[in-house]
Every structure is written in structure tokens, then in C-alpha cells.
Coordinates of C-alpha atoms in Angstrom, one line a residue:
Chain A
M1 CA 18.8 72.7 111.6
S2 CA 20.1 71.5 115.0
P3 CA 18.7 73.2 118.2
R4 CA 19.8 76.1 119.9
A5 CA 23.0 75.7 121.9
D6 CA 23.9 77.4 125.1
V7 CA 27.3 78.6 123.8
T8 CA 28.6 79.9 127.1
E9 CA 28.1 76.5 128.5
L10 CA 29.5 74.5 125.7
V11 CA 32.6 76.9 125.9
G12 CA 33.0 75.9 129.4
Q13 CA 32.4 72.2 129.1
A14 CA 35.1 72.1 126.1
R15 CA 37.5 73.9 128.3
E16 CA 37.0 71.4 131.0
G17 CA 38.0 68.6 128.5
K18 CA 34.8 67.3 127.6
P19 CA 34.8 65.9 124.0
R20 CA 31.2 66.0 123.3
A21 CA 31.5 69.8 124.0
V22 CA 34.4 70.3 121.6
A23 CA 32.8 68.0 119.0
R24 CA 29.4 70.0 119.0
L25 CA 31.5 73.4 118.9
I26 CA 33.2 72.2 115.8
S27 CA 29.8 71.1 114.5
L28 CA 28.3 74.8 114.7
V29 CA 31.1 76.2 112.9
E30 CA 31.5 73.6 110.3
D31 CA 27.5 73.7 109.3
A32 CA 27.6 77.7 109.4
H33 CA 25.1 77.2 112.4
P34 CA 23.0 80.4 113.0
Q35 CA 25.1 80.9 116.2
L36 CA 28.3 80.7 114.5
R37 CA 29.0 84.3 115.4
E38 CA 28.1 83.8 119.0
V39 CA 30.4 80.9 119.0
A40 CA 33.3 82.8 117.5
A41 CA 33.0 85.7 120.0
A42 CA 32.8 83.3 122.8
L43 CA 35.8 81.6 121.7
T44 CA 38.1 84.6 121.0
P45 CA 39.3 85.4 124.6
Y46 CA 40.7 81.7 124.8
T47 CA 42.6 81.5 121.6
G48 CA 46.2 82.0 120.8
N49 CA 47.7 79.5 123.1
A50 CA 48.0 76.3 121.2
Q51 CA 50.7 75.5 119.2
V52 CA 49.5 74.4 115.8
V53 CA 51.4 71.9 113.9
G54 CA 50.8 71.0 110.2
L55 CA 51.7 67.6 108.8
T56 CA 51.7 66.6 105.4
G57 CA 53.4 64.4 102.7
P58 CA 52.7 62.5 99.6
P59 CA 50.6 59.1 99.9
G60 CA 52.4 56.3 101.4
V61 CA 54.9 58.0 103.7
G62 CA 53.5 56.7 106.7
K63 CA 51.8 59.8 107.7
S64 CA 49.0 58.2 109.9
T65 CA 51.4 56.2 111.7
S66 CA 53.7 59.3 112.4
T67 CA 50.7 61.2 113.9
S68 CA 50.0 58.4 115.9
M69 CA 53.8 58.1 117.3
L70 CA 53.5 62.0 117.8
L71 CA 50.3 61.6 119.7
S72 CA 51.8 59.1 122.0
A73 CA 55.1 61.2 122.5
L74 CA 53.2 64.4 123.3
R75 CA 50.7 62.4 125.5
E76 CA 53.8 61.2 127.6
Q77 CA 54.7 64.8 127.9
G78 CA 51.4 65.3 129.4
K79 CA 50.3 67.7 126.4
R80 CA 46.6 67.7 125.5
V81 CA 46.4 67.1 121.7
G82 CA 43.7 67.9 118.9
V83 CA 44.0 66.4 115.5
L84 CA 42.3 67.9 112.4
A85 CA 42.4 65.4 110.1
I86 CA 41.8 66.6 106.5
D87 CA 40.2 64.5 104.1
P88 CA 40.8 65.3 100.5
S89 CA 37.1 64.8 99.1
S90 CA 38.4 63.2 95.8
P91 CA 35.7 60.8 94.8
F92 CA 38.4 57.9 94.6
S93 CA 40.0 58.3 98.2
G94 CA 37.2 56.8 100.4
G95 CA 38.8 53.6 101.0
A96 CA 42.6 54.5 101.8
L97 CA 41.6 57.1 104.3
L98 CA 39.2 55.1 106.1
G99 CA 42.2 52.8 106.9
D100 CA 44.3 55.5 107.8
R101 CA 41.9 56.5 110.4
I102 CA 41.5 53.3 112.0
R103 CA 45.0 53.3 112.6
M104 CA 44.7 56.2 114.8
S105 CA 41.9 54.8 116.9
E106 CA 44.1 53.6 119.7
H107 CA 44.2 57.2 120.8
A108 CA 40.2 57.5 120.4
V109 CA 39.6 56.6 124.2
D110 CA 42.1 58.9 125.5
P111 CA 40.5 61.8 126.9
G112 CA 43.7 64.2 126.3
V113 CA 43.2 63.5 122.8
F114 CA 40.6 64.7 120.2
I115 CA 40.6 63.5 116.7
R116 CA 38.3 65.2 114.0
S117 CA 38.0 64.4 110.5
M118 CA 37.1 67.2 107.9
A119 CA 36.5 66.8 104.4
T120 CA 37.4 69.1 102.0
R121 CA 34.2 70.8 100.7
G122 CA 32.9 70.9 97.2
H123 CA 32.3 75.0 97.6
L124 CA 34.8 77.6 96.7
G125 CA 36.4 78.6 100.1
G126 CA 35.0 75.8 101.8
L127 CA 37.9 74.3 103.5
A128 CA 39.9 77.9 103.5
W129 CA 36.6 78.7 105.5
A130 CA 36.0 75.8 108.0
A131 CA 39.6 74.6 108.9
P132 CA 40.4 77.8 110.8
Q133 CA 37.4 78.1 112.6
A134 CA 38.0 74.2 113.7
V135 CA 41.3 75.2 114.8
R136 CA 40.0 77.9 116.8
V137 CA 37.8 75.8 118.6
L138 CA 40.5 73.4 119.6
D139 CA 43.1 76.3 120.6
A140 CA 40.2 77.8 122.9
A141 CA 39.3 74.1 124.2
G142 CA 42.8 74.4 125.7
F143 CA 44.7 71.7 123.5
D144 CA 48.4 72.5 124.0
V145 CA 49.0 71.2 120.4
V146 CA 46.8 71.3 117.4
L147 CA 48.0 69.0 114.7
I148 CA 46.5 69.5 111.2
E149 CA 47.2 66.6 109.1
T150 CA 46.7 65.9 105.4
V151 CA 47.9 64.1 102.5
G152 CA 49.7 66.6 100.3
V153 CA 47.7 66.1 97.2
G154 CA 45.7 69.0 96.3
Q155 CA 46.1 72.9 96.3
S156 CA 43.2 73.6 98.9
E157 CA 44.6 70.6 101.3
V158 CA 48.2 72.0 101.2
D159 CA 46.9 75.6 101.8
V160 CA 45.5 74.4 105.1
V161 CA 48.5 72.9 106.2
R162 CA 50.2 76.2 105.6
L163 CA 48.0 77.5 108.1
A164 CA 50.1 76.2 110.8
D165 CA 52.8 77.9 113.1
T166 CA 55.3 74.8 112.1
T167 CA 54.5 72.8 109.2
V168 CA 56.3 69.1 108.7
V169 CA 57.0 67.7 105.6
L170 CA 57.1 63.8 105.7
L171 CA 59.2 61.9 103.1
A172 CA 60.4 58.2 102.7
P173 CA 63.2 56.6 101.0
G174 CA 62.8 56.0 97.2
M175 CA 61.5 59.5 96.4
G176 CA 64.9 60.8 95.3
D177 CA 63.5 61.9 91.8
G178 CA 60.1 63.4 93.4
I179 CA 62.5 65.4 95.6
Q180 CA 64.4 66.9 93.1
A181 CA 61.5 67.4 90.7
A182 CA 59.4 69.2 93.7
K183 CA 62.1 70.7 95.6
A184 CA 60.9 74.3 95.1
G185 CA 57.3 73.5 96.7
V186 CA 58.7 71.3 99.3
L187 CA 61.3 73.7 100.5
E188 CA 58.5 76.7 100.5
I189 CA 56.2 75.0 102.8
A190 CA 58.6 72.7 105.1
D191 CA 59.9 74.0 108.5
V192 CA 61.0 70.6 109.4
F193 CA 61.6 67.5 107.3
V194 CA 60.9 63.9 108.6
V195 CA 62.4 61.2 106.8
N196 CA 60.2 58.2 107.7
K197 CA 60.9 54.5 107.2
A198 CA 64.6 55.4 107.8
D199 CA 65.2 51.8 108.6
R200 CA 64.6 51.2 104.8
E201 CA 67.1 50.9 102.0
G202 CA 67.7 54.2 100.5
A203 CA 67.0 56.3 103.4
D204 CA 70.5 57.7 103.6
A205 CA 70.4 58.9 100.2
T206 CA 67.1 60.7 100.7
V207 CA 68.4 62.5 103.9
H208 CA 71.4 63.3 101.8
D209 CA 69.5 64.8 99.0
L210 CA 67.4 66.7 101.5
R211 CA 70.5 68.2 103.1
Q212 CA 71.7 69.2 99.9
L213 CA 68.4 70.8 98.9
V214 CA 68.4 72.9 102.3
A215 CA 71.8 74.0 101.8
M216 CA 71.3 75.1 98.4
S217 CA 68.4 77.2 99.2
R218 CA 70.2 79.2 102.0
R219 CA 72.8 80.3 99.5
G220 CA 72.5 84.1 99.4
V221 CA 70.2 84.3 102.3
A222 CA 71.2 87.5 104.3
G223 CA 70.5 87.6 107.9
P224 CA 69.1 84.9 110.5
S225 CA 66.9 82.4 108.9
W226 CA 65.6 79.0 110.1
R227 CA 67.7 76.1 108.5
Q228 CA 65.3 73.3 108.1
P229 CA 66.2 70.1 110.3
I230 CA 66.2 66.6 108.6
V231 CA 64.8 64.2 111.2
P232 CA 65.0 60.3 110.5
T233 CA 62.2 58.3 112.2
A234 CA 60.7 54.7 112.0
A235 CA 57.3 55.5 112.9
A236 CA 55.9 52.0 112.7
K237 CA 58.6 50.9 115.3
G238 CA 58.1 54.1 117.3
E239 CA 61.6 55.5 116.7
G240 CA 62.5 59.2 116.2
A241 CA 59.4 60.6 118.1
A242 CA 61.7 62.6 120.7
E243 CA 63.8 63.8 118.0
V244 CA 60.6 65.3 116.1
L245 CA 59.2 66.8 118.9
R246 CA 62.8 68.6 119.9
A247 CA 62.8 69.9 116.2
L248 CA 59.1 71.3 116.6
G249 CA 60.0 72.9 119.9
E250 CA 63.1 74.5 118.3
H251 CA 61.0 76.1 115.7
H252 CA 58.6 77.3 117.9
T253 CA 61.3 79.2 120.0
W254 CA 62.8 80.4 116.9
L255 CA 59.4 81.7 115.7
A256 CA 58.8 83.5 118.8
E257 CA 62.3 85.0 119.0
H258 CA 62.4 86.2 115.5
G259 CA 58.8 87.9 115.6
E260 CA 57.7 85.2 113.0
L261 CA 55.1 83.7 115.5
D262 CA 53.0 86.9 115.3
R263 CA 53.6 87.4 111.4
R264 CA 52.5 83.7 110.8
R265 CA 49.4 84.1 113.0
T266 CA 48.3 87.4 111.7
A267 CA 48.6 85.8 108.2
R268 CA 46.5 83.0 109.3
A269 CA 43.9 85.5 110.9
E270 CA 44.1 87.3 107.3
A271 CA 43.4 84.0 105.5
E272 CA 40.4 83.5 107.8
V273 CA 38.9 87.0 107.8
E274 CA 39.2 87.0 103.9
A275 CA 37.5 83.6 103.5
I276 CA 34.7 84.6 105.9
A277 CA 34.0 87.8 103.9
L278 CA 34.3 86.0 100.5
R279 CA 32.0 83.4 101.8
R280 CA 29.4 86.1 102.6
L281 CA 29.7 87.9 99.4
R282 CA 29.4 84.6 97.6
A283 CA 26.2 83.9 99.2
E284 CA 25.1 87.6 98.5
L285 CA 25.8 87.3 94.7
G286 CA 23.8 83.9 94.6
E287 CA 20.6 85.8 96.4
L288 CA 20.8 88.6 94.1
R289 CA 16.9 89.2 92.8
G290 CA 15.6 86.7 94.6
G291 CA 18.2 84.2 93.7
E292 CA 17.7 84.6 89.9
R293 CA 20.2 87.2 88.9
L294 CA 23.3 84.9 88.5
G295 CA 21.4 82.2 86.7
E296 CA 19.8 84.6 84.4
L297 CA 23.4 86.2 83.6
A298 CA 24.9 82.7 83.1
R299 CA 22.1 81.8 80.6
R300 CA 23.0 84.9 78.6
V301 CA 26.9 84.1 78.7
A302 CA 26.1 80.5 77.8
G303 CA 23.9 81.8 74.8
R304 CA 26.5 83.9 73.6
E305 CA 25.1 87.4 74.2
L306 CA 27.4 88.4 76.7
D307 CA 30.8 87.7 77.9
P308 CA 31.7 86.4 81.2
Y309 CA 33.5 89.5 82.2
A310 CA 30.8 91.8 81.4
A311 CA 28.2 89.4 83.2
A312 CA 30.5 89.5 86.3
D313 CA 30.4 93.4 86.1
E314 CA 26.7 93.4 86.0
L315 CA 26.6 91.0 88.9
V316 CA 29.2 93.3 91.3
A317 CA 27.2 96.1 90.2
D318 CA 24.0 94.7 91.5
L319 CA 25.9 93.7 94.7
R320 CA 26.9 97.2 95.3
R321 CA 23.4 98.7 94.7
Chain B
M1 CA 53.7 92.7 81.9
S2 CA 53.6 91.3 78.3
P3 CA 53.3 93.7 75.4
R4 CA 49.8 94.6 74.2
A5 CA 48.6 92.3 71.8
D6 CA 46.3 92.8 68.6
V7 CA 43.4 90.6 70.0
T8 CA 41.3 90.4 66.8
E9 CA 44.4 89.3 64.9
L10 CA 45.4 86.8 67.6
V11 CA 41.7 85.4 67.4
G12 CA 41.7 85.0 63.8
Q13 CA 45.2 83.4 63.8
A14 CA 44.0 80.9 66.5
R15 CA 41.1 80.0 64.4
E16 CA 43.2 79.2 61.5
G17 CA 44.9 76.8 63.7
K18 CA 48.1 78.8 64.6
P19 CA 49.2 77.0 67.9
R20 CA 51.2 80.2 69.0
A21 CA 48.2 82.4 68.8
V22 CA 46.2 79.7 70.6
A23 CA 49.1 79.6 73.3
R24 CA 49.3 83.5 73.5
L25 CA 45.5 83.8 74.2
I26 CA 45.6 81.4 77.1
S27 CA 48.4 83.1 78.5
L28 CA 46.6 86.6 78.3
V29 CA 43.8 84.9 80.2
E30 CA 45.6 83.0 82.7
D31 CA 48.0 85.9 83.6
A32 CA 44.9 88.3 83.8
H33 CA 46.3 90.4 81.5
P34 CA 45.0 94.0 81.2
Q35 CA 43.6 93.1 78.0
L36 CA 41.4 89.9 79.5
R37 CA 38.3 91.5 78.9
E38 CA 39.0 92.4 75.2
V39 CA 40.0 88.9 74.8
A40 CA 36.7 87.5 76.5
A41 CA 34.6 89.9 74.3
A42 CA 36.4 88.6 71.1
L43 CA 36.2 85.1 71.8
T44 CA 32.2 84.9 72.9
P45 CA 31.0 84.8 69.3
Y46 CA 33.0 81.8 68.3
T47 CA 32.2 79.7 71.5
G48 CA 29.8 76.9 72.3
N49 CA 30.9 74.5 69.5
A50 CA 33.4 72.4 71.2
Q51 CA 32.4 69.2 72.8
V52 CA 34.2 69.5 76.2
V53 CA 35.1 66.2 77.8
G54 CA 36.6 65.9 81.3
L55 CA 38.9 62.8 82.0
T56 CA 39.7 61.9 85.7
G57 CA 40.9 58.9 87.8
P58 CA 43.0 57.9 90.7
P59 CA 46.8 57.8 90.2
G60 CA 48.0 54.7 88.5
V61 CA 45.0 54.0 86.1
G62 CA 46.8 55.0 82.9
K63 CA 45.3 58.1 82.5
S64 CA 47.6 59.8 80.3
T65 CA 47.9 56.6 78.0
S66 CA 44.2 56.8 77.6
T67 CA 44.3 60.4 76.9
S68 CA 46.9 59.8 74.1
M69 CA 45.0 56.9 72.6
L70 CA 41.7 59.1 72.5
L71 CA 43.5 61.9 71.0
S72 CA 45.1 59.2 68.2
A73 CA 41.3 58.1 67.6
L74 CA 39.8 61.5 67.4
R75 CA 42.4 62.7 64.9
E76 CA 41.8 59.4 62.8
Q77 CA 38.2 60.8 62.6
G78 CA 39.7 64.3 61.4
K79 CA 38.9 66.1 64.7
R80 CA 40.9 68.8 66.2
V81 CA 41.5 68.4 69.8
G82 CA 42.6 70.7 72.6
V83 CA 44.0 69.5 75.8
L84 CA 43.8 71.2 79.0
A85 CA 46.0 69.3 81.3
I86 CA 45.4 70.2 85.0
D87 CA 48.5 69.6 87.4
P88 CA 47.5 69.5 91.0
S89 CA 50.1 71.9 92.3
S90 CA 50.7 69.6 95.3
P91 CA 54.7 70.4 96.4
F92 CA 55.0 66.4 95.9
S93 CA 53.8 65.7 92.4
G94 CA 56.2 67.4 90.2
G95 CA 57.9 64.0 89.2
A96 CA 55.2 62.1 88.3
L97 CA 53.4 64.5 86.0
L98 CA 56.5 65.3 84.0
G99 CA 56.6 61.7 83.1
D100 CA 53.0 61.8 82.0
R101 CA 53.3 64.7 79.9
I102 CA 56.3 63.2 78.0
R103 CA 54.2 60.2 77.1
M104 CA 51.9 62.5 75.4
S105 CA 54.7 64.1 73.3
E106 CA 54.0 62.2 70.1
H107 CA 50.9 64.5 69.6
A108 CA 53.1 67.6 70.1
V109 CA 54.2 68.0 66.5
D110 CA 50.4 67.5 65.1
P111 CA 49.0 70.9 64.2
G112 CA 45.5 69.4 64.8
V113 CA 46.2 68.9 68.5
F114 CA 47.0 71.5 71.1
I115 CA 48.2 70.6 74.6
R116 CA 48.4 72.9 77.6
S117 CA 49.3 72.3 80.9
M118 CA 47.8 74.5 83.6
A119 CA 48.9 74.3 87.3
T120 CA 46.2 74.8 90.2
R121 CA 47.0 77.9 91.8
G122 CA 48.0 79.0 95.4
H123 CA 45.0 81.5 95.4
L124 CA 41.4 80.9 96.2
G125 CA 39.5 80.6 93.1
G126 CA 42.5 80.5 91.0
L127 CA 41.7 77.1 89.1
A128 CA 37.8 77.9 89.2
W129 CA 38.7 81.3 87.5
A130 CA 41.4 80.2 85.2
A131 CA 40.4 76.9 83.8
P132 CA 37.0 77.9 82.2
Q133 CA 38.8 80.9 80.4
A134 CA 41.3 78.4 78.9
V135 CA 38.4 76.1 77.7
R136 CA 36.8 79.2 76.2
V137 CA 39.8 79.9 74.3
L138 CA 40.1 76.4 72.8
D139 CA 36.3 76.3 72.0
A140 CA 36.5 79.5 70.0
A141 CA 39.8 78.6 68.4
G142 CA 37.7 75.7 66.8
F143 CA 38.9 72.7 68.4
D144 CA 36.1 70.1 67.8
V145 CA 36.9 68.3 71.1
V146 CA 38.3 69.9 74.3
L147 CA 39.8 67.4 76.7
I148 CA 40.3 68.3 80.1
E149 CA 42.3 65.9 82.0
T150 CA 43.3 65.7 85.9
V151 CA 44.3 63.2 88.5
G152 CA 41.4 62.9 90.8
V153 CA 43.2 63.9 93.7
G154 CA 41.9 67.2 95.2
Q155 CA 38.6 68.9 95.5
S156 CA 39.6 71.9 93.2
E157 CA 41.1 69.5 90.4
V158 CA 37.9 67.3 90.5
D159 CA 35.5 70.4 90.5
V160 CA 37.3 71.4 87.1
V161 CA 36.3 68.2 85.4
R162 CA 32.8 68.7 86.6
L163 CA 32.8 71.8 84.1
A164 CA 32.8 69.3 81.0
D165 CA 29.7 68.3 79.0
T166 CA 30.9 64.8 79.8
T167 CA 33.0 63.4 82.5
V168 CA 35.0 60.1 81.8
V169 CA 35.9 58.3 85.0
L170 CA 38.9 55.8 84.4
L171 CA 39.4 53.1 86.9
A172 CA 41.6 50.0 86.6
P173 CA 41.3 46.4 88.1
G174 CA 42.1 45.9 91.5
M175 CA 40.2 48.8 93.0
G176 CA 37.5 46.9 94.0
D177 CA 37.3 48.0 97.6
G178 CA 38.1 51.7 96.5
I179 CA 35.1 51.5 94.3
Q180 CA 32.8 50.3 97.0
A181 CA 34.1 53.0 99.3
A182 CA 33.9 55.7 97.0
K183 CA 30.8 54.8 95.1
A184 CA 28.7 57.7 96.0
G185 CA 31.3 60.4 94.6
V186 CA 32.3 58.3 91.8
L187 CA 28.6 57.8 90.5
E188 CA 28.0 61.6 91.1
I189 CA 30.6 62.6 88.6
A190 CA 30.7 59.8 86.2
D191 CA 28.8 60.1 82.7
V192 CA 31.1 57.2 81.2
F193 CA 33.3 54.9 83.0
V194 CA 36.4 53.4 81.7
V195 CA 37.8 50.3 83.1
N196 CA 41.6 50.4 81.8
K197 CA 44.1 47.7 81.9
A198 CA 41.4 45.6 81.1
D199 CA 43.7 42.7 80.1
R200 CA 44.9 42.4 83.4
E201 CA 43.4 40.2 86.1
G202 CA 40.4 41.4 88.1
A203 CA 39.1 43.4 85.3
D204 CA 35.9 41.4 84.9
A205 CA 35.4 41.7 88.7
T206 CA 35.6 45.6 88.3
V207 CA 33.3 45.7 85.6
H208 CA 30.9 43.6 87.6
D209 CA 31.1 45.9 90.6
L210 CA 30.6 49.0 88.4
R211 CA 27.6 47.4 86.8
Q212 CA 26.1 46.5 90.2
L213 CA 26.9 50.1 91.3
V214 CA 25.0 51.6 88.3
A215 CA 22.3 49.4 88.5
M216 CA 21.4 50.0 92.2
S217 CA 21.8 53.8 91.5
R218 CA 19.2 53.8 89.1
R219 CA 16.8 52.3 91.5
G220 CA 13.9 54.5 91.9
V221 CA 14.7 56.9 89.5
A222 CA 11.8 58.1 87.5
G223 CA 11.7 59.3 84.0
P224 CA 14.3 58.8 81.5
S225 CA 17.8 59.3 82.9
W226 CA 21.3 58.5 81.6
R227 CA 22.8 55.0 82.4
Q228 CA 26.4 55.3 82.6
P229 CA 28.1 52.8 80.2
I230 CA 31.2 51.0 81.5
V231 CA 33.8 50.6 78.7
P232 CA 36.8 48.1 79.2
T233 CA 40.1 49.5 77.4
A234 CA 43.6 48.5 77.4
A235 CA 45.2 51.9 76.3
A236 CA 48.7 50.7 76.4
K237 CA 47.8 48.4 73.4
G238 CA 45.6 51.0 71.9
E239 CA 42.4 48.9 72.5
G240 CA 38.9 50.2 73.2
A241 CA 39.3 53.6 71.8
A242 CA 36.2 53.2 69.3
E243 CA 34.1 52.0 72.0
V244 CA 35.1 55.0 74.4
L245 CA 34.3 57.4 71.5
R246 CA 31.1 55.7 70.8
A247 CA 30.1 56.3 74.3
L248 CA 31.1 60.0 74.4
G249 CA 29.0 60.5 71.2
E250 CA 25.7 58.7 72.7
H251 CA 26.2 60.7 75.7
H252 CA 26.4 63.9 73.8
T253 CA 23.5 63.0 71.9
W254 CA 21.5 62.3 75.0
L255 CA 22.4 65.5 76.5
A256 CA 21.2 67.3 73.4
E257 CA 18.0 65.6 73.3
H258 CA 17.2 66.1 76.9
G259 CA 18.0 69.7 77.3
E260 CA 20.8 68.7 79.5
L261 CA 23.5 70.4 77.3
D262 CA 22.2 73.8 77.9
R263 CA 21.7 73.1 81.5
R264 CA 25.3 71.9 82.0
R265 CA 26.8 74.8 79.8
T266 CA 24.6 77.2 81.9
A267 CA 26.0 75.7 84.9
R268 CA 29.6 76.2 83.6
A269 CA 28.9 79.8 82.6
E270 CA 27.5 80.4 86.2
A271 CA 30.6 79.0 87.9
E272 CA 32.7 81.1 85.4
V273 CA 30.8 84.4 86.1
E274 CA 30.8 83.9 89.9
A275 CA 34.6 83.0 90.0
I276 CA 35.3 86.1 88.2
A277 CA 33.1 88.3 90.4
L278 CA 34.7 86.9 93.4
R279 CA 38.2 87.2 92.1
R280 CA 37.5 91.0 91.6
L281 CA 35.8 91.3 95.1
R282 CA 38.9 89.4 96.7
A283 CA 41.2 91.9 95.2
E284 CA 39.1 94.8 96.3
L285 CA 39.3 93.5 100.1
G286 CA 42.7 93.3 99.6
E287 CA 43.1 96.8 98.1
L288 CA 40.8 98.6 100.8
R289 CA 42.5 101.7 102.5
G290 CA 45.5 101.5 100.4
G291 CA 46.0 97.8 101.0
E292 CA 46.2 98.2 104.7
R293 CA 42.6 97.3 106.1
L294 CA 42.7 93.5 106.0
G295 CA 46.2 93.2 107.5
E296 CA 45.0 95.6 110.4
L297 CA 41.7 93.9 111.1
A298 CA 44.0 90.6 110.9
R299 CA 46.3 91.8 113.5
R300 CA 43.4 92.8 115.9
V301 CA 42.0 89.1 115.5
A302 CA 45.5 87.7 116.3
G303 CA 45.6 89.8 119.1
R304 CA 42.1 88.6 120.4
E305 CA 40.8 92.1 120.4
L306 CA 38.2 91.1 117.5
D307 CA 36.7 87.9 116.5
P308 CA 37.1 86.9 113.0
Y309 CA 33.3 87.2 112.0
A310 CA 33.3 90.8 113.6
A311 CA 36.6 91.5 111.1
A312 CA 34.7 90.2 108.4
D313 CA 31.7 92.5 109.0
E314 CA 34.0 95.6 109.1
L315 CA 36.0 94.4 105.9
V316 CA 32.4 93.9 103.9
A317 CA 30.9 97.2 105.3
D318 CA 34.4 99.1 103.9
L319 CA 33.9 97.4 100.5
R320 CA 30.1 98.5 100.3
R321 CA 31.2 102.3 101.2

């Protein structure tokens, strides 16, 4: 257990841009420290100002290089940027991710940039619960932009990116079949498409496929809706950053003008409140009858005395008692 | 809403090996049909007999080819096999998985084999809830072996494989660095290691690395514990199936002799009961005050009137009322 923190002081220091204070606050929320509620209450007045951008794509599209390029471009505009890098906690992913993080290290000494890695947890609701808390810290600390980046591999990872105001989907040439097969899912989450490695063969075809996909998806749509832009980049050469930032800005304006920003932020708050409530209820289920109740019911299910629904009935009834 | 089913008749037909009855039962549990409880109760007396095997590994190790090889070998032993193939529902994964499934189609006409794909869901607790129900159907339908296979990419996908009696981790040559970086996670979930593509260069080094890893992890372990075997295979040539099945059989015997089988099945039942209870509580949270309560609290959080913990307090208090 970490020692008791002076939360008001920490929040003040975080807002002055002190990275250690930001890191400490995120640790307090990540570890569900006893002072968590105090932290949440202290942060609340300062939240709601950051532009929250999600960035995802399949492995190998140059996600970290793109994040790094966007970081540089945002810094040139004088923006302070917080990055929440979600590591899918697959037992197989350790090596590749380590390499990714190293590529972002050029920004590690910039006081206007704060990078935090967060692993998806082994527990139900872990990431759904922890990620919005960390975004809240970065928002309250006064970062103008909060970038949430994750490789688009698992459900819980993708869900987190969907918490953003604007979600960028990164693709690269040579994924034509993939785009066709995955079109519904990709169209559903993307606000902005970036086709990275646009200097490579096949980039035009990828852009063309995406353009068709976007056009098709708009058929029959009534009223004003957002048409996802498709921005070619070559992040390794630093090409295309300005165009991506312009697309992000346009989407943000569109969201604000159409009431969508409020709608998305309310949806984010809803997911956050629900995750906190479920986390607590889950803890309470585990603590019933001195922590013995769930195990006892499970033994009866494993022994075929009880079906799992009947067992869940008994568990929930105990919770209400 | 699908029509009312005669559950007793369906269970009887499933146990006679009728694939349509098995498929219908899985659909009933997957869709949370109103008859779900009736189905769960009807299945319970017949469960607990299948050997549940999880199979996972990083993309590109030949997971589907290996599954197909094991299917053939188990069929030669006269075993009936149910396969639950978990598709990580990343918006980017459509194409690759489609290809994988096609490779297993040689088994599609075999009445002793039942293959079902299940996508990870967009909802909290979705997979944790649905997968054990489907395993329960296959178990009750009398399949001797239930194989749960998934690419080891996201947390929820890996969690499902951990529900098995025995978990097989597939690796391939050329992943040496990956093994080193990921050793803790891999060692934690693997009961049996399979090094596929063992006819390729670097296979010996991978086997060697794994052997060292297993040996190191056993240092300081008191009492009898399972030493994970490392089985080389070349699934594309059909080589190594007998050795994998032998390792699976030995692990199953070890589990039974050391009381571990009961312990794992109780843990599985615990996860299942908890997931059902949380799913219900989540639905109840969403339905409070005619479905308005969560959204109302979320608006206040988004408007900075309330912090999310205070909002969750109000939500849980309403649930208890």
C-alpha cells in the first residue's frame, strides 16, 4: 500500500505540468488506492477540456511511428499531449510492444508530453474501469490532447479506443482483402482513416477501396452526417501530419456543432460509471459470507447439484440481503 | 426472438449426436433466449465428462492447421470432438480468420466433429459469460473432447482458454525473443507447449529456450508439480499428433490424481456463476428508473456536477432499493 498522498497538492502540481504528480495520480487510480474517491472528486472540476483522440489499427501499420509523428506536430503547435498506450496483455505480445515504446522515447524528455503505458488487466472490467480514470487524470492535468493508442486486436482494447471523442483508424497498403472482410467493424469505429506507408506500392488501391467503402456506407443516410476523411501519410518520413491534424480538428468542430461531442462524452461517462458500479458489485459478490459464498456455489455447480443460473440466483439474492 | 423450443427433446437429440440440435442449443445460450435457464437446468446432469482443452498461440504459428491435425488424430481414436473457435472481434481480423476456418472444413462433414465459431462480444462480460455456456452444451452433448481455440491476442480471448482443463500453448521457430519477453505470461497459462513448424530452421533453439524457461520456473518449487512438456510438431505434414495427444492424456491423469481437475472445474464454475450474476446486475443497472437512471447520472458526470464514483454510489444505492 502506498502512503497517503496530499491529493489537493498533487492535483495542483499535475496542473503545473509536473510529470511525477501526473504519474502518481494515475497510479492512485490504477491501483484502486483507498484515496481513489478523493482523487476523482478533486479532478472533476478540471475535466472536460482535453480533446480525446483514439488511435488504433492492425499490427504492422506503423502505429507507434504515427503516434510519434502526431506528437511532434502537436508540440509544434504548442499543444501539451498526454498519451495513454494500451498494451494488450496477451502473454505473447511482450517483445513487440517493448520495441514500440522505445520508438516513442524521443518524446520522453519533453515536459509537454506525458506517456503512460497501461496493460489490459486479467480482471473483468479492468481496462473498462481503469482507462477512463487515467484519461480523466490527463484531462484534469491540462493536457490539450489526450491520445489513446492501442493495437486493434482484442475486444477490450478496441472498446477503450471507442471512448475517444475522435477515433483514428490506421491502415496500410496491402490490406485490401482485410478491408473488405472487416468493413463493417472498421466503418463503425473510424472517424478518420489514415493510410500510412502511402509511399509504398498499393497505397492508391487501399485509398480507393476505403473511399468506396465510405461512399457505400453513406447510401441512404438521411440528414447531415460525418463523412470519414481518408488521409495518406508516410509517418516514417514525417509526411502527412498536418493533414491528419486538420482532419482531427474538422471532426472536433463537427462534433461540437452537431451536439455529438456532448453525446459522446455522456456515453463515455456512462461506461465509466457503469464500470465502477460493476467493479464494486463484483467485489461484493466475492466477499459474501466471508468470501466463501461464491466458492461454495461453484463447488455445487461443478458437482452437478446446481445449474449455474440457479447458483447466480442465490448469489444475487445474498447480495440484496 | 426464436420460437419456443422443446428443450428436453433438443438435449436428447444433441446427445444422440444430431448436429442441428447441438447448434440450436448453443444458439439458445448465446442469444440469452428466455429458455436459457431451462436449457442450463436440462444440461446439468450430463456435464462434467468432456476433457476440455484450450489451444492458443500468437498469430502465424499454425493454430488452425494444428487444430485440424489434432481433430484427425482424436477421430482416429474414435473420440467425438467439439470445437469452440473464438474469433477475437477486432474490426481488423475478419479476413485472416475466414481463411483459418476454411482450413478446418475437411472436418465439417464428419458427424463426430462439431465446430462452432464464437465472436467476442462488444459487451462487458460477453465472452466470459457465453463461452462457458457453449462448452457446457458440448460437454452435455457427449463430446469426449472439447477444444477451445483462439489466437492469443487480447485479454478476454486468453481468459477463455484458461477455462480449460488443459491449456496448450503453440509456438513456432523464430520467436526466441518473444519467448524471453513474454515468459512469465506464457509459463502461467501453458500446461503443454507445442513447437510447431519443427521442420524449420530455428526449431531446436526454440525448444531449447522453452526447456530452459520451464527448468528455471521450477527452481524452488516444493512438492510435486507438473513439468510442462515441450512437443515438437509439423502440423502441415501431420507430424507429432500422437505425441501431443499423449501429453494431453498425461496432463489429464496428473490433474485427476492431484485433485487439480476438481480445483480447475470449480474455478471454471466460479467464473461462470460470477459472469451470469454480473450480467444480470448490469442489466438491472441499465433498467433502473425505466432505463433513465444511468444516463441521467452520466449527464451529470459529463457536466462536471458529479464525479463518477459518487455517481456509481447513487446507482448502486438505487439497485439495492
